[in-house]
Amino acid sequence: MSRLRAVLAFAVPFLVYLRTLHPAYPLDDSPETVSVCAALGLSHMPGYPAITLLGRVAAALPAGSVYFRVNLLSATLGAGCAAVTARAVAALLPAAPGPWAGVAAGWALAFAAPVWRDATCAKGAVYLLNLLLILLSCRAVLARRWPLGGLLAGGALADHWMGFLPWLPALLIHARAAGRRSALLAGVLAMCAASAYLQL
């Protein structure tokens, strides 16, 4: 996939999300998410430590209100999911229409109603970070980059373990091909990333 297509796969959804970004928060868990990120506090179960830590970085940005900053994180994660999807589909279809089919697939994901809604408010960052980490971990495992796959899977586990668990069997089935050393390193890195739960 060319750099231009990769940029388009990310930039178009990001700009649309930015235009439709919620100015403050909808009537969901977004106020809690913003306050937890800003104060590095505790969220309701399962705690979401990964997004709390990442959201703390976003909340410290010198732009707009704290609501805008954490909502902007959601938009960035949503556009990241679109870009990763575009690259995955383009890799599956190496023939001429593949790269543009990848961009179309990324945009289809980005503009699906649930993803678009999540990309415009703070609470959506929880689900979009989980989706992004799962997509990246699957890509790493399929590319036989076991340690990276383990690290990303641990991050997904630390973001929303209930959203990650359905993916675990597929990752483990593919990970059987890893050598003992690679599997051990992947497991250690997964536990290190999942240790974000210590923040709770």
PDB file of C-alpha atoms in Angstrom, residues 23-199:
ATOM      1  CA  PRO A  23     -18.118  19.441  21.912  1.00  0.00           C
ATOM      2  CA  ALA A  24     -18.273  18.118  25.485  1.00  0.00           C
ATOM      3  CA  TYR A  25     -19.801  14.757  26.273  1.00  0.00           C
ATOM      4  CA  PRO A  26     -22.901  12.711  25.437  1.00  0.00           C
ATOM      5  CA  LEU A  27     -25.072  11.145  28.107  1.00  0.00           C
ATOM      6  CA  ASP A  28     -23.010   8.006  28.537  1.00  0.00           C
ATOM      7  CA  ASP A  29     -19.859   7.181  30.503  1.00  0.00           C
ATOM      8  CA  SER A  30     -17.843   9.908  28.755  1.00  0.00           C
ATOM      9  CA  PRO A  31     -17.810  12.335  31.730  1.00  0.00           C
ATOM     10  CA  GLU A  32     -16.432   9.551  33.906  1.00  0.00           C
ATOM     11  CA  THR A  33     -13.835   8.629  31.270  1.00  0.00           C
ATOM     12  CA  VAL A  34     -12.657  12.233  30.942  1.00  0.00           C
ATOM     13  CA  SER A  35     -12.435  12.820  34.689  1.00  0.00           C
ATOM     14  CA  VAL A  36     -10.624   9.511  35.253  1.00  0.00           C
ATOM     15  CA  CYS A  37      -8.122  10.325  32.495  1.00  0.00           C
ATOM     16  CA  ALA A  38      -7.564  13.885  33.728  1.00  0.00           C
ATOM     17  CA  ALA A  39      -7.087  12.865  37.364  1.00  0.00           C
ATOM     18  CA  LEU A  40      -5.532   9.434  36.717  1.00  0.00           C
ATOM     19  CA  GLY A  41      -8.336   7.996  38.815  1.00  0.00           C
ATOM     20  CA  LEU A  42     -10.364   4.795  38.831  1.00  0.00           C
ATOM     21  CA  SER A  43     -13.129   3.941  36.417  1.00  0.00           C
ATOM     22  CA  HIS A  44     -15.947   1.473  36.941  1.00  0.00           C
ATOM     23  CA  MET A  45     -15.237  -2.226  36.407  1.00  0.00           C
ATOM     24  CA  PRO A  46     -13.188  -3.501  34.653  1.00  0.00           C
ATOM     25  CA  GLY A  47     -11.203  -0.336  35.283  1.00  0.00           C
ATOM     26  CA  TYR A  48      -9.769   0.289  31.772  1.00  0.00           C
ATOM     27  CA  PRO A  49      -6.212   1.070  32.941  1.00  0.00           C
ATOM     28  CA  ALA A  50      -4.659   1.262  29.459  1.00  0.00           C
ATOM     29  CA  ILE A  51      -7.042   3.944  28.212  1.00  0.00           C
ATOM     30  CA  THR A  52      -6.766   5.757  31.548  1.00  0.00           C
ATOM     31  CA  LEU A  53      -2.987   5.996  31.159  1.00  0.00           C
ATOM     32  CA  LEU A  54      -3.169   6.928  27.468  1.00  0.00           C
ATOM     33  CA  GLY A  55      -6.025   9.342  28.185  1.00  0.00           C
ATOM     34  CA  ARG A  56      -3.893  11.027  30.842  1.00  0.00           C
ATOM     35  CA  VAL A  57      -1.355  11.845  28.145  1.00  0.00           C
ATOM     36  CA  ALA A  58      -4.137  13.168  25.880  1.00  0.00           C
ATOM     37  CA  ALA A  59      -5.635  15.222  28.716  1.00  0.00           C
ATOM     38  CA  ALA A  60      -2.284  16.974  29.185  1.00  0.00           C
ATOM     39  CA  LEU A  61      -2.138  18.240  25.583  1.00  0.00           C
ATOM     40  CA  PRO A  62      -2.181  22.031  25.308  1.00  0.00           C
ATOM     41  CA  ALA A  63      -5.254  22.311  23.060  1.00  0.00           C
ATOM     42  CA  GLY A  64      -8.873  23.076  23.891  1.00  0.00           C
ATOM     43  CA  SER A  65     -10.745  21.764  26.892  1.00  0.00           C
ATOM     44  CA  VAL A  66      -9.984  18.466  28.578  1.00  0.00           C
ATOM     45  CA  TYR A  67     -13.180  17.089  26.990  1.00  0.00           C
ATOM     46  CA  PHE A  68     -11.922  18.053  23.546  1.00  0.00           C
ATOM     47  CA  ARG A  69      -8.530  16.444  24.203  1.00  0.00           C
ATOM     48  CA  VAL A  70      -9.903  13.074  25.289  1.00  0.00           C
ATOM     49  CA  ASN A  71     -12.531  13.158  22.524  1.00  0.00           C
ATOM     50  CA  LEU A  72      -9.661  13.861  20.108  1.00  0.00           C
ATOM     51  CA  LEU A  73      -7.954  10.702  21.375  1.00  0.00           C
ATOM     52  CA  SER A  74     -11.065   8.737  20.380  1.00  0.00           C
ATOM     53  CA  ALA A  75     -10.978  10.272  16.902  1.00  0.00           C
ATOM     54  CA  THR A  76      -7.306   9.385  16.513  1.00  0.00           C
ATOM     55  CA  LEU A  77      -7.886   5.792  17.619  1.00  0.00           C
ATOM     56  CA  GLY A  78     -10.865   5.414  15.265  1.00  0.00           C
ATOM     57  CA  ALA A  79      -8.831   6.705  12.324  1.00  0.00           C
ATOM     58  CA  GLY A  80      -6.003   4.368  13.363  1.00  0.00           C
ATOM     59  CA  CYS A  81      -8.385   1.400  13.192  1.00  0.00           C
ATOM     60  CA  ALA A  82      -9.340   2.466   9.663  1.00  0.00           C
ATOM     61  CA  ALA A  83      -5.700   2.701   8.591  1.00  0.00           C
ATOM     62  CA  VAL A  84      -4.779  -0.699  10.036  1.00  0.00           C
ATOM     63  CA  THR A  85      -7.814  -2.286   8.367  1.00  0.00           C
ATOM     64  CA  ALA A  86      -6.874  -0.677   5.051  1.00  0.00           C
ATOM     65  CA  ARG A  87      -3.337  -2.077   5.222  1.00  0.00           C
ATOM     66  CA  ALA A  88      -4.589  -5.554   6.171  1.00  0.00           C
ATOM     67  CA  VAL A  89      -7.071  -5.728   3.298  1.00  0.00           C
ATOM     68  CA  ALA A  90      -4.507  -4.354   0.832  1.00  0.00           C
ATOM     69  CA  ALA A  91      -2.059  -7.070   1.948  1.00  0.00           C
ATOM     70  CA  LEU A  92      -4.700  -9.759   1.396  1.00  0.00           C
ATOM     71  CA  LEU A  93      -5.424  -8.462  -2.123  1.00  0.00           C
ATOM     72  CA  PRO A  94      -2.040  -7.777  -3.738  1.00  0.00           C
ATOM     73  CA  ALA A  95      -3.499  -7.335  -7.251  1.00  0.00           C
ATOM     74  CA  ALA A  96      -4.282  -3.918  -8.750  1.00  0.00           C
ATOM     75  CA  PRO A  97      -7.560  -3.156  -6.924  1.00  0.00           C
ATOM     76  CA  GLY A  98      -6.140  -4.325  -3.582  1.00  0.00           C
ATOM     77  CA  PRO A  99      -4.739  -1.040  -2.265  1.00  0.00           C
ATOM     78  CA  TRP A 100      -7.905   0.902  -3.106  1.00  0.00           C
ATOM     79  CA  ALA A 101     -10.035  -1.956  -1.789  1.00  0.00           C
ATOM     80  CA  GLY A 102      -8.051  -1.602   1.430  1.00  0.00           C
ATOM     81  CA  VAL A 103      -8.808   2.104   1.634  1.00  0.00           C
ATOM     82  CA  ALA A 104     -12.498   1.383   0.951  1.00  0.00           C
ATOM     83  CA  ALA A 105     -12.533  -1.292   3.689  1.00  0.00           C
ATOM     84  CA  GLY A 106     -10.883   1.093   6.139  1.00  0.00           C
ATOM     85  CA  TRP A 107     -13.443   3.767   5.372  1.00  0.00           C
ATOM     86  CA  ALA A 108     -16.299   1.257   5.615  1.00  0.00           C
ATOM     87  CA  LEU A 109     -15.133   0.410   9.120  1.00  0.00           C
ATOM     88  CA  ALA A 110     -14.545   4.050  10.045  1.00  0.00           C
ATOM     89  CA  PHE A 111     -17.987   5.206   8.938  1.00  0.00           C
ATOM     90  CA  ALA A 112     -19.953   2.276  10.335  1.00  0.00           C
ATOM     91  CA  ALA A 113     -22.371   3.810  12.835  1.00  0.00           C
ATOM     92  CA  PRO A 114     -20.917   2.242  16.029  1.00  0.00           C
ATOM     93  CA  VAL A 115     -17.321   3.144  15.167  1.00  0.00           C
ATOM     94  CA  TRP A 116     -18.213   6.690  14.085  1.00  0.00           C
ATOM     95  CA  ARG A 117     -20.200   7.215  17.289  1.00  0.00           C
ATOM     96  CA  ASP A 118     -17.331   5.907  19.422  1.00  0.00           C
ATOM     97  CA  ALA A 119     -14.783   8.038  17.563  1.00  0.00           C
ATOM     98  CA  THR A 120     -16.540  11.263  18.507  1.00  0.00           C
ATOM     99  CA  CYS A 121     -16.765  10.891  22.291  1.00  0.00           C
ATOM    100  CA  ALA A 122     -14.445  10.039  25.169  1.00  0.00           C
ATOM    101  CA  LYS A 123     -16.036   6.732  26.187  1.00  0.00           C
ATOM    102  CA  GLY A 124     -15.484   5.405  22.686  1.00  0.00           C
ATOM    103  CA  ALA A 125     -11.734   5.537  23.233  1.00  0.00           C
ATOM    104  CA  VAL A 126     -12.038   2.445  25.451  1.00  0.00           C
ATOM    105  CA  TYR A 127     -13.497   0.350  22.644  1.00  0.00           C
ATOM    106  CA  LEU A 128     -11.411   1.833  19.839  1.00  0.00           C
ATOM    107  CA  LEU A 129      -8.118   1.306  21.671  1.00  0.00           C
ATOM    108  CA  ASN A 130      -9.161  -2.296  22.273  1.00  0.00           C
ATOM    109  CA  LEU A 131     -10.058  -2.774  18.605  1.00  0.00           C
ATOM    110  CA  LEU A 132      -6.829  -1.143  17.432  1.00  0.00           C
ATOM    111  CA  LEU A 133      -4.662  -3.288  19.710  1.00  0.00           C
ATOM    112  CA  ILE A 134      -6.512  -6.464  18.701  1.00  0.00           C
ATOM    113  CA  LEU A 135      -6.106  -5.652  15.000  1.00  0.00           C
ATOM    114  CA  LEU A 136      -2.410  -4.926  15.471  1.00  0.00           C
ATOM    115  CA  SER A 137      -1.813  -8.038  17.586  1.00  0.00           C
ATOM    116  CA  CYS A 138      -3.553 -10.257  15.004  1.00  0.00           C
ATOM    117  CA  ARG A 139      -1.459  -8.682  12.268  1.00  0.00           C
ATOM    118  CA  ALA A 140       1.746  -9.257  14.255  1.00  0.00           C
ATOM    119  CA  VAL A 141       0.876 -12.889  15.027  1.00  0.00           C
ATOM    120  CA  LEU A 142      -0.023 -13.611  11.394  1.00  0.00           C
ATOM    121  CA  ALA A 143       3.319 -12.064  10.379  1.00  0.00           C
ATOM    122  CA  ARG A 144       5.006 -14.394  12.939  1.00  0.00           C
ATOM    123  CA  ARG A 145       6.242 -11.476  15.018  1.00  0.00           C
ATOM    124  CA  TRP A 146       5.348 -13.246  18.234  1.00  0.00           C
ATOM    125  CA  PRO A 147       6.881 -10.872  20.823  1.00  0.00           C
ATOM    126  CA  LEU A 148       5.168  -7.849  19.277  1.00  0.00           C
ATOM    127  CA  GLY A 149       1.912  -9.801  19.087  1.00  0.00           C
ATOM    128  CA  GLY A 150       2.225 -10.670  22.778  1.00  0.00           C
ATOM    129  CA  LEU A 151       2.924  -7.075  23.766  1.00  0.00           C
ATOM    130  CA  LEU A 152      -0.072  -5.772  21.814  1.00  0.00           C
ATOM    131  CA  ALA A 153      -2.338  -8.537  23.111  1.00  0.00           C
ATOM    132  CA  GLY A 154      -1.310  -7.652  26.672  1.00  0.00           C
ATOM    133  CA  GLY A 155      -2.194  -4.030  25.957  1.00  0.00           C
ATOM    134  CA  ALA A 156      -5.617  -5.071  24.683  1.00  0.00           C
ATOM    135  CA  LEU A 157      -6.066  -7.184  27.790  1.00  0.00           C
ATOM    136  CA  ALA A 158      -5.190  -4.153  29.950  1.00  0.00           C
ATOM    137  CA  ASP A 159      -7.640  -1.951  28.085  1.00  0.00           C
ATOM    138  CA  HIS A 160     -10.791  -4.046  28.167  1.00  0.00           C
ATOM    139  CA  TRP A 161     -10.237  -7.681  29.077  1.00  0.00           C
ATOM    140  CA  MET A 162     -13.838  -8.641  28.298  1.00  0.00           C
ATOM    141  CA  GLY A 163     -13.469  -7.308  24.755  1.00  0.00           C
ATOM    142  CA  PHE A 164     -10.157  -9.102  24.317  1.00  0.00           C
ATOM    143  CA  LEU A 165     -11.067 -12.583  25.586  1.00  0.00           C
ATOM    144  CA  PRO A 166     -13.025 -13.703  22.465  1.00  0.00           C
ATOM    145  CA  TRP A 167      -9.882 -13.106  20.395  1.00  0.00           C
ATOM    146  CA  LEU A 168      -7.595 -15.096  22.672  1.00  0.00           C
ATOM    147  CA  PRO A 169      -8.319 -18.582  21.220  1.00  0.00           C
ATOM    148  CA  ALA A 170      -7.529 -17.425  17.668  1.00  0.00           C
ATOM    149  CA  LEU A 171      -4.273 -15.817  18.785  1.00  0.00           C
ATOM    150  CA  LEU A 172      -3.267 -18.918  20.753  1.00  0.00           C
ATOM    151  CA  ILE A 173      -4.024 -21.234  17.820  1.00  0.00           C
ATOM    152  CA  HIS A 174      -1.718 -19.207  15.573  1.00  0.00           C
ATOM    153  CA  ALA A 175       0.876 -18.824  18.325  1.00  0.00           C
ATOM    154  CA  ARG A 176       1.338 -22.621  18.447  1.00  0.00           C
ATOM    155  CA  ALA A 177       3.695 -22.208  15.504  1.00  0.00           C
ATOM    156  CA  ALA A 178       6.022 -20.048  17.591  1.00  0.00           C
ATOM    157  CA  GLY A 179       9.146 -21.588  19.006  1.00  0.00           C
ATOM    158  CA  ARG A 180       9.411 -22.042  22.773  1.00  0.00           C
ATOM    159  CA  ARG A 181      11.691 -19.037  23.186  1.00  0.00           C
ATOM    160  CA  SER A 182       9.498 -16.727  21.083  1.00  0.00           C
ATOM    161  CA  ALA A 183       6.370 -17.909  22.886  1.00  0.00           C
ATOM    162  CA  LEU A 184       7.993 -17.303  26.274  1.00  0.00           C
ATOM    163  CA  LEU A 185       9.122 -13.807  25.265  1.00  0.00           C
ATOM    164  CA  ALA A 186       5.656 -13.054  23.876  1.00  0.00           C
ATOM    165  CA  GLY A 187       4.086 -14.229  27.145  1.00  0.00           C
ATOM    166  CA  VAL A 188       6.429 -12.096  29.249  1.00  0.00           C
ATOM    167  CA  LEU A 189       5.742  -9.031  27.103  1.00  0.00           C
ATOM    168  CA  ALA A 190       1.997  -9.685  27.270  1.00  0.00           C
ATOM    169  CA  MET A 191       2.180  -9.784  31.065  1.00  0.00           C
ATOM    170  CA  CYS A 192       4.270  -6.597  31.126  1.00  0.00           C
ATOM    171  CA  ALA A 193       1.676  -4.763  29.029  1.00  0.00           C
ATOM    172  CA  ALA A 194      -1.187  -6.218  31.063  1.00  0.00           C
ATOM    173  CA  SER A 195       0.552  -4.980  34.197  1.00  0.00           C
ATOM    174  CA  ALA A 196      -1.099  -1.622  33.489  1.00  0.00           C
ATOM    175  CA  TYR A 197      -3.712  -3.076  35.852  1.00  0.00           C
ATOM    176  CA  LEU A 198      -1.285  -2.197  38.645  1.00  0.00           C
ATOM    177  CA  GLN A 199      -2.416   1.388  38.099  1.00  0.00           C
TER     178      GLN A 199
END
